[in-house]
Coordinates of C-alpha atoms in Angstrom, one line a residue:
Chain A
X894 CA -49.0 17.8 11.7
X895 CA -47.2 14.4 11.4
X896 CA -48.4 14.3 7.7
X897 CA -46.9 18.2 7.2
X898 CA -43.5 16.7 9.1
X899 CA -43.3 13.6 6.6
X900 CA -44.0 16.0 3.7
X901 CA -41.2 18.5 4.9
X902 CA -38.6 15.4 5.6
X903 CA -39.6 14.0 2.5
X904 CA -39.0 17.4 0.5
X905 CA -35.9 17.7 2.2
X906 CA -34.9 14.2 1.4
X907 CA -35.5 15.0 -2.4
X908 CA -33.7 18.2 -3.1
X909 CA -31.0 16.5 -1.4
X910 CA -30.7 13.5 -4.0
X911 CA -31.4 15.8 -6.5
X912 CA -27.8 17.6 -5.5
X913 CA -26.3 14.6 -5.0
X914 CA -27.0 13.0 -8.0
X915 CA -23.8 11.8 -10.9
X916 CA -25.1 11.6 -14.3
X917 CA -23.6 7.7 -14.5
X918 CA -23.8 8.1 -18.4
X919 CA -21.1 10.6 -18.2
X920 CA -18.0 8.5 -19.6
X921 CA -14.8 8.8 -17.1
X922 CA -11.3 7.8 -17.3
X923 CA -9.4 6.5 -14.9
X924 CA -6.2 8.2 -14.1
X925 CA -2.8 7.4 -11.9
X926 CA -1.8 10.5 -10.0
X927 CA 1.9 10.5 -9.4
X928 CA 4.8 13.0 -8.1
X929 CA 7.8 13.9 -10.5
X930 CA 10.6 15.9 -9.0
X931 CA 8.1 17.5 -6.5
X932 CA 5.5 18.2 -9.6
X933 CA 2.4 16.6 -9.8
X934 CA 1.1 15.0 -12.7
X935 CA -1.8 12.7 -13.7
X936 CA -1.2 9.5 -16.2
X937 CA -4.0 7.4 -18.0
X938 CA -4.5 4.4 -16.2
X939 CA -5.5 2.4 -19.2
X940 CA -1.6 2.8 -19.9
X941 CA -0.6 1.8 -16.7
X942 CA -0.4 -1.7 -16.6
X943 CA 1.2 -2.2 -13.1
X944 CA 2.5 -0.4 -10.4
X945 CA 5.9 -1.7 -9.1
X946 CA 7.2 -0.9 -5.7
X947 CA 10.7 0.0 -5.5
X948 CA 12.8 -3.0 -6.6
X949 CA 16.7 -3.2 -7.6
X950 CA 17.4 -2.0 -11.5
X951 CA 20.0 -3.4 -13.7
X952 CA 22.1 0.1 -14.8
X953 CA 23.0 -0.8 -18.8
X954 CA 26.5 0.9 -19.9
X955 CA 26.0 2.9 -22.8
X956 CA 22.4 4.1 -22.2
X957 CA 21.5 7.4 -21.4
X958 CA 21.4 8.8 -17.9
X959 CA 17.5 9.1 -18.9
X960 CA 17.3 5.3 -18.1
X961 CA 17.5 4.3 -15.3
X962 CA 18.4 0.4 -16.5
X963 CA 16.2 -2.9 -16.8
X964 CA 14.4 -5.1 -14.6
X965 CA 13.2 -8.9 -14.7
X966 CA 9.5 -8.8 -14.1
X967 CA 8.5 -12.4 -14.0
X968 CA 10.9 -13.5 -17.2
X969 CA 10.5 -9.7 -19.2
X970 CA 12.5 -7.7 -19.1
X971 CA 11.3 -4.2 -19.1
X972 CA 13.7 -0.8 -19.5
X973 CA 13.0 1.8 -16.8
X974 CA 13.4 5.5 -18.0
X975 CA 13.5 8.7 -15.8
X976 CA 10.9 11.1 -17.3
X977 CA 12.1 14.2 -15.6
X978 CA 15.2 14.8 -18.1
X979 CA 12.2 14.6 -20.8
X980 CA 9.9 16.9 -18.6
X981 CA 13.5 19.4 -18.0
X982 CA 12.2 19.0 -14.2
X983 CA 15.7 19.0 -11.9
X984 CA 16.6 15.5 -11.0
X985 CA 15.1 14.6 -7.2
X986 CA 16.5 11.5 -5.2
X987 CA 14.1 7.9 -5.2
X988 CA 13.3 6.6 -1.8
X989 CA 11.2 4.0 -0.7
X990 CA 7.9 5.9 -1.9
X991 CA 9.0 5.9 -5.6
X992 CA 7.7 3.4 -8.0
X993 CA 8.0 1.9 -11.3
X994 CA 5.4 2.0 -13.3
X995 CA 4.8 -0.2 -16.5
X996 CA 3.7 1.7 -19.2
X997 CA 2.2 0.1 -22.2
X998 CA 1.6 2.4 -25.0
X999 CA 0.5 2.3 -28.8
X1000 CA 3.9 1.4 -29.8
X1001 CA 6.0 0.3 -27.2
X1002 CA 6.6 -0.3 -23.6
X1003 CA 8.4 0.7 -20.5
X1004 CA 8.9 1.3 -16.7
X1005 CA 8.9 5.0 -15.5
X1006 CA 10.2 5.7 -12.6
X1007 CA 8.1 8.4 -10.3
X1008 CA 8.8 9.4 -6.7
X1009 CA 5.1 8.4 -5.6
X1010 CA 2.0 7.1 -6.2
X1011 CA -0.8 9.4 -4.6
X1012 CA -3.8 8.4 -6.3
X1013 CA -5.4 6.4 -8.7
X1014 CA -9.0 8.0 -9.8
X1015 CA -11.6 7.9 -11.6
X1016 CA -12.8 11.2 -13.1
X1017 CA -15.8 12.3 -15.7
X1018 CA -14.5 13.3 -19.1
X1019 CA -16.5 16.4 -18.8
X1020 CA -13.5 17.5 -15.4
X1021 CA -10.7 17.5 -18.1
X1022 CA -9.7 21.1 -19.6
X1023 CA -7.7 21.9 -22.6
X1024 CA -4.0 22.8 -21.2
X1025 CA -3.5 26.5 -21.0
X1026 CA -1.9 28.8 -23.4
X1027 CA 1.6 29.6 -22.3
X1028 CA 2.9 26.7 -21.3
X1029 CA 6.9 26.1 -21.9
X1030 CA 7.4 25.1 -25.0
X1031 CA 9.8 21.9 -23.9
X1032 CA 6.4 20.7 -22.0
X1033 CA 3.4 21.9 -24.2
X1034 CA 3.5 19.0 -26.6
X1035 CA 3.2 16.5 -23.5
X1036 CA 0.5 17.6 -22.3
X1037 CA -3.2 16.5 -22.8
X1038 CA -5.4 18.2 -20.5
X1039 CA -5.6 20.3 -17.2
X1040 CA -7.8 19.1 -14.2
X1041 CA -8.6 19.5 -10.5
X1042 CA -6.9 17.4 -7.5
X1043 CA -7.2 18.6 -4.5
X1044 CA -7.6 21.8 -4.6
X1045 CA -4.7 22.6 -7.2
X1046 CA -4.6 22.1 -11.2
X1047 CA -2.4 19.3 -12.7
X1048 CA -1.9 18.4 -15.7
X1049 CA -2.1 15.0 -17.8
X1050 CA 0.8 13.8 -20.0
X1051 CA 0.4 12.0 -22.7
X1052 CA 2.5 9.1 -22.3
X1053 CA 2.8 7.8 -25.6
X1054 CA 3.9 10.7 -27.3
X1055 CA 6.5 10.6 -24.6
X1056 CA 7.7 7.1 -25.2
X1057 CA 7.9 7.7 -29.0
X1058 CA 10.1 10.8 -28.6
X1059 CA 12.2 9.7 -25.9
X1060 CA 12.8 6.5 -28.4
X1061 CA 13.6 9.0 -31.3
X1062 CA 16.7 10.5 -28.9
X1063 CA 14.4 13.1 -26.3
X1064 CA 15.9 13.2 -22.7
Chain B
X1136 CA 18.5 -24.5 -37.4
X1137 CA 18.3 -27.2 -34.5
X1138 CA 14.5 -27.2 -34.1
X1139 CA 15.4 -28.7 -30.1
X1140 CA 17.8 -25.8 -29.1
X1141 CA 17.6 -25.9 -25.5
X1142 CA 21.0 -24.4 -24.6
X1143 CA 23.8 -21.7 -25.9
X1144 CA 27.1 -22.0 -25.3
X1145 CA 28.8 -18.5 -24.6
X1146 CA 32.3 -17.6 -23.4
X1147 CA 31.7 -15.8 -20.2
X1148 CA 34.4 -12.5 -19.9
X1149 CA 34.3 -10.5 -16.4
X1150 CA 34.2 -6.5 -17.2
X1151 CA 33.4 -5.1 -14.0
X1152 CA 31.4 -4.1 -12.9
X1153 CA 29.5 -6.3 -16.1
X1154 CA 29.6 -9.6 -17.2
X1155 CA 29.9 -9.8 -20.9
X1156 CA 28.7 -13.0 -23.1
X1157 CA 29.8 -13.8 -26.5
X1158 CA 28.4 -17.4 -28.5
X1159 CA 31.6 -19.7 -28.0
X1160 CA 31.1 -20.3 -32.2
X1161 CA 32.1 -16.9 -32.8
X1162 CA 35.5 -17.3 -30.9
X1163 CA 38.1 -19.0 -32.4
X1164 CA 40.9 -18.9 -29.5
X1165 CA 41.3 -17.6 -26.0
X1166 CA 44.8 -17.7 -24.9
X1167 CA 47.0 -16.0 -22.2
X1168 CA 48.8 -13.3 -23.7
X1169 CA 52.7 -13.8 -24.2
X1170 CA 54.5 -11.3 -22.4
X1171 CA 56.6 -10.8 -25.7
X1172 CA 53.7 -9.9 -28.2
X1173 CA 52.6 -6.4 -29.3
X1174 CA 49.8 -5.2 -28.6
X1175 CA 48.1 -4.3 -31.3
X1176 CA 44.6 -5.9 -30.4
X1177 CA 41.8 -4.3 -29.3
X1178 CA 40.6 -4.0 -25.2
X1179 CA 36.6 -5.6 -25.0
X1180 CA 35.9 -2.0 -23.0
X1181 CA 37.1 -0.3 -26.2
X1182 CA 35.3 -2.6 -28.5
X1183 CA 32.0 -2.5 -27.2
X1184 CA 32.7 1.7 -26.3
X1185 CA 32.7 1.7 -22.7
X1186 CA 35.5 3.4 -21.0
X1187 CA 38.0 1.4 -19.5
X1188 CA 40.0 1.5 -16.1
X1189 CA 43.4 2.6 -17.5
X1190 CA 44.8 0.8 -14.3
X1191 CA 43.8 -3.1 -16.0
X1192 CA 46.1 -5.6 -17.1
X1193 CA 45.6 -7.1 -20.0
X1194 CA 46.3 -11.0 -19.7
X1195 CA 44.5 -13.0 -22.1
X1196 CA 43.3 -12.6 -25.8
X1197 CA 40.6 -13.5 -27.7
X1198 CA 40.8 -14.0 -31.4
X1199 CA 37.1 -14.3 -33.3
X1200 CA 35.8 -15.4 -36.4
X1201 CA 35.4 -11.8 -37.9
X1202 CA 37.3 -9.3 -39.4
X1203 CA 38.2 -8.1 -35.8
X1204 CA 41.5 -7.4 -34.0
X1205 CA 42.6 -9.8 -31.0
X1206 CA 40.4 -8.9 -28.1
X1207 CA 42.1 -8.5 -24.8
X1208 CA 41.2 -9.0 -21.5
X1209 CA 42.1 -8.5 -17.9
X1210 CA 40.5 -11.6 -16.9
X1211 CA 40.3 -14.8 -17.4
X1212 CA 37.2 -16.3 -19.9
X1213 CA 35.0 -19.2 -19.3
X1214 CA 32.8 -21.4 -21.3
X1215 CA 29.3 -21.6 -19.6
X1216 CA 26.2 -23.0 -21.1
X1217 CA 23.0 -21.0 -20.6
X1218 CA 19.7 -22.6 -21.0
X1219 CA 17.5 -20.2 -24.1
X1220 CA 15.0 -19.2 -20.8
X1221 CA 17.8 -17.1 -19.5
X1222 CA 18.1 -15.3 -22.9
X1223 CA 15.9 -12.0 -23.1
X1224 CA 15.6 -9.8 -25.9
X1225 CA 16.4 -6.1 -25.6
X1226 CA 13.2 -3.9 -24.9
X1227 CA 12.6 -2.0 -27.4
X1228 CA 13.6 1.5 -25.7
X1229 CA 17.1 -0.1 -25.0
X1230 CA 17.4 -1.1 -28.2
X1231 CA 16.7 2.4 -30.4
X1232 CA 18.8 4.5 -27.4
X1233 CA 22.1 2.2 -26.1
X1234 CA 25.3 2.9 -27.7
X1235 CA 26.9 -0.2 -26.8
X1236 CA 28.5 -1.7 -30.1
X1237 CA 27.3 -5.4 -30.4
X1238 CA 25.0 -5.5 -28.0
X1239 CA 22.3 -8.3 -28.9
X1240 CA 20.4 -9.6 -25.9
X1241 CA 20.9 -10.0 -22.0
X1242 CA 20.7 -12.9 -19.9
X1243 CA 20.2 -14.1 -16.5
X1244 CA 19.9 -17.0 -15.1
X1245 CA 17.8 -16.5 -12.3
X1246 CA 16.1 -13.4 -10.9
X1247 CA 18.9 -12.5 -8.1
X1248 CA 21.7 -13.3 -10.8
X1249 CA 23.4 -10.5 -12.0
X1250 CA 22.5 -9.5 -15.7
X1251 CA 25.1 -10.2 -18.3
X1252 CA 25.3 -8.7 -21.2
X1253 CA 25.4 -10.5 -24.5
X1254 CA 27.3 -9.4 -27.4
X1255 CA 27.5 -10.5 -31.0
X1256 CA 31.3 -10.0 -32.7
X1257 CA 30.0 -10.1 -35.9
X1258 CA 27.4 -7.2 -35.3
X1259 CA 30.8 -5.7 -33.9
X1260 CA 32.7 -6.2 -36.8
X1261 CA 30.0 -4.6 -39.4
X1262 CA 29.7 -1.4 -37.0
X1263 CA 33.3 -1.6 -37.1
X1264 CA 33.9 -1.7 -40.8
X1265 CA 31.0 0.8 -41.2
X1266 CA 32.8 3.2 -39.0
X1267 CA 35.9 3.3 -40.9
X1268 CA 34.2 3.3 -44.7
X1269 CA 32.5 6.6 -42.6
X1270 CA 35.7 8.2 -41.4

């Protein structure tokens, strides 16, 4: 009897690990969820080089409204750009949630400002999607992959194509 | 090239709500204005392309080294010396987008200094001389 009740907890044991199991060879990204004018999107995090709370910005004349200005972080000093002029998303007031993050890509660098932080994650390769068909055109070429957050689809930008067209005159 | 440059000087020019920096070797003068003289000069605002407040008073001049007409401005200029720590390159995204003609660098002093903006007249007077081969 005790031998059949070891045998039954010990079955039960297994077909549990078994379910919870993660394949650790699976390679994953890591990936800085953020809010943009009420959208969500994810960012890599191996561009993200810090995360900034809310500090004062230095407005430069003659720059687009796309930039927000420049900032001294520890002696260099970094431009801060809006992406929702590059995204066409409506602007959306900064309060104390929003953020700056430093963005280092390929080419060049930069602070972006988002409204909030809400996640930084790591996630398999295997739980990205190719973006859908139909997307807007003004947003499509952004746009890396699709994958689940809680309980809703976002999508991941690709920063560095962002950077190099918003250099080239985007937003 | 001094290989022990330590400091710039740079005449200091108020612009509100900016502070504008120019090397003091590329200014020749800076004078008040004589109430008699035309004006036939050049506002800093206008140079550089930032609107101006119609409401200013021009008071002093600034006469460079380039092929560039007297400068005015509503306030007075002063000579500071700013160590070559407080000097910053432009990132690179300010660079390719700012339309602000001359602009080479900014500097500040400390980190709860205001940012001032540092120009180079000769850079002026090439975007200058460009523009009118152009129109």
């Amino acid at each position: 009897m005790t031998e059949n009740r070891l045998s039954q907890a010990l079955a039960q044991r297994s077909n549990t690990a078994t379910t919870e199991i993660i394949n650790v060879d699976q390679p994953s990204i890591k990936l800085v969820i953020v809010t943009i004018a009420g959208h969500c999107f994810a960012l890599p995090g191996d561009m993200i080089q810090e995360i900034l709370p809310d500090m004062p910005v230095f407005k430069l004349p003659g720059c687009p409204s796309s930039m927000e200005g420049v900032i001294n972080l520890r002696g260099q000093i970094e431009s801060v750009i809006y992406l929702h002029p590059l995204l066409q998303l409506p602007p959306q007031d900064f309060d104390h949630h929003s953020r700056i993050l430093i963005v280092k890509g390929a080419k060049m660098r930069s602070g972006i400002r988002v409204n909030a932080v809400l996640d930084v994650i790591d996630i398999v390769q295997n739980s990205l999607a190719s973006p859908p068909n139909g997307l807007p055109e003004h947003i499509a070429p952004y746009i890396n992959a699709v994958l689940p957050f809680q309980a809703n689809t976002i999508t991941l930008l690709d920063l560095d194509k962002l950077l190099i067209r918003y250099a080239d005159g985007l937003g | 090239m001094d290989d022990n440059l330590t400091t710039l000087d740079f005449v200091l020019c108020a612009l509100p709500p900016y502070m504008i920096a120019i090397e003091a070797h590329q200014i020749e003068s800076a004078t008040h204005i004589p109430s008699n003289l035309d004006k036939d000069g050049i506002r800093l605002s206008d140079l550089l392309g930032l609107t101006s407040s119609a409401e200013q008073t021009d008071r002093y001049a600034l006469t460079s080294r380039y092929a560039l007409p007297t400068i005015y401005l509503s306030e007075e200029a002063s000579l500071i010396q700013l160590p070559i720590e407080a000097l910053y390159p432009l990132p690179e995204l300010v660079s390719q987008r700012h339309s602000l003609n001359g602009l080479a660098a900014l500097a500040q002093l400390n980190a709860n200094s205001p940012m001032i903006l540092v120009i180079d007249l000769q850079r002026c007077a090439k975007n200058l001389a460009t523009e009118e081969i152009v129109n």
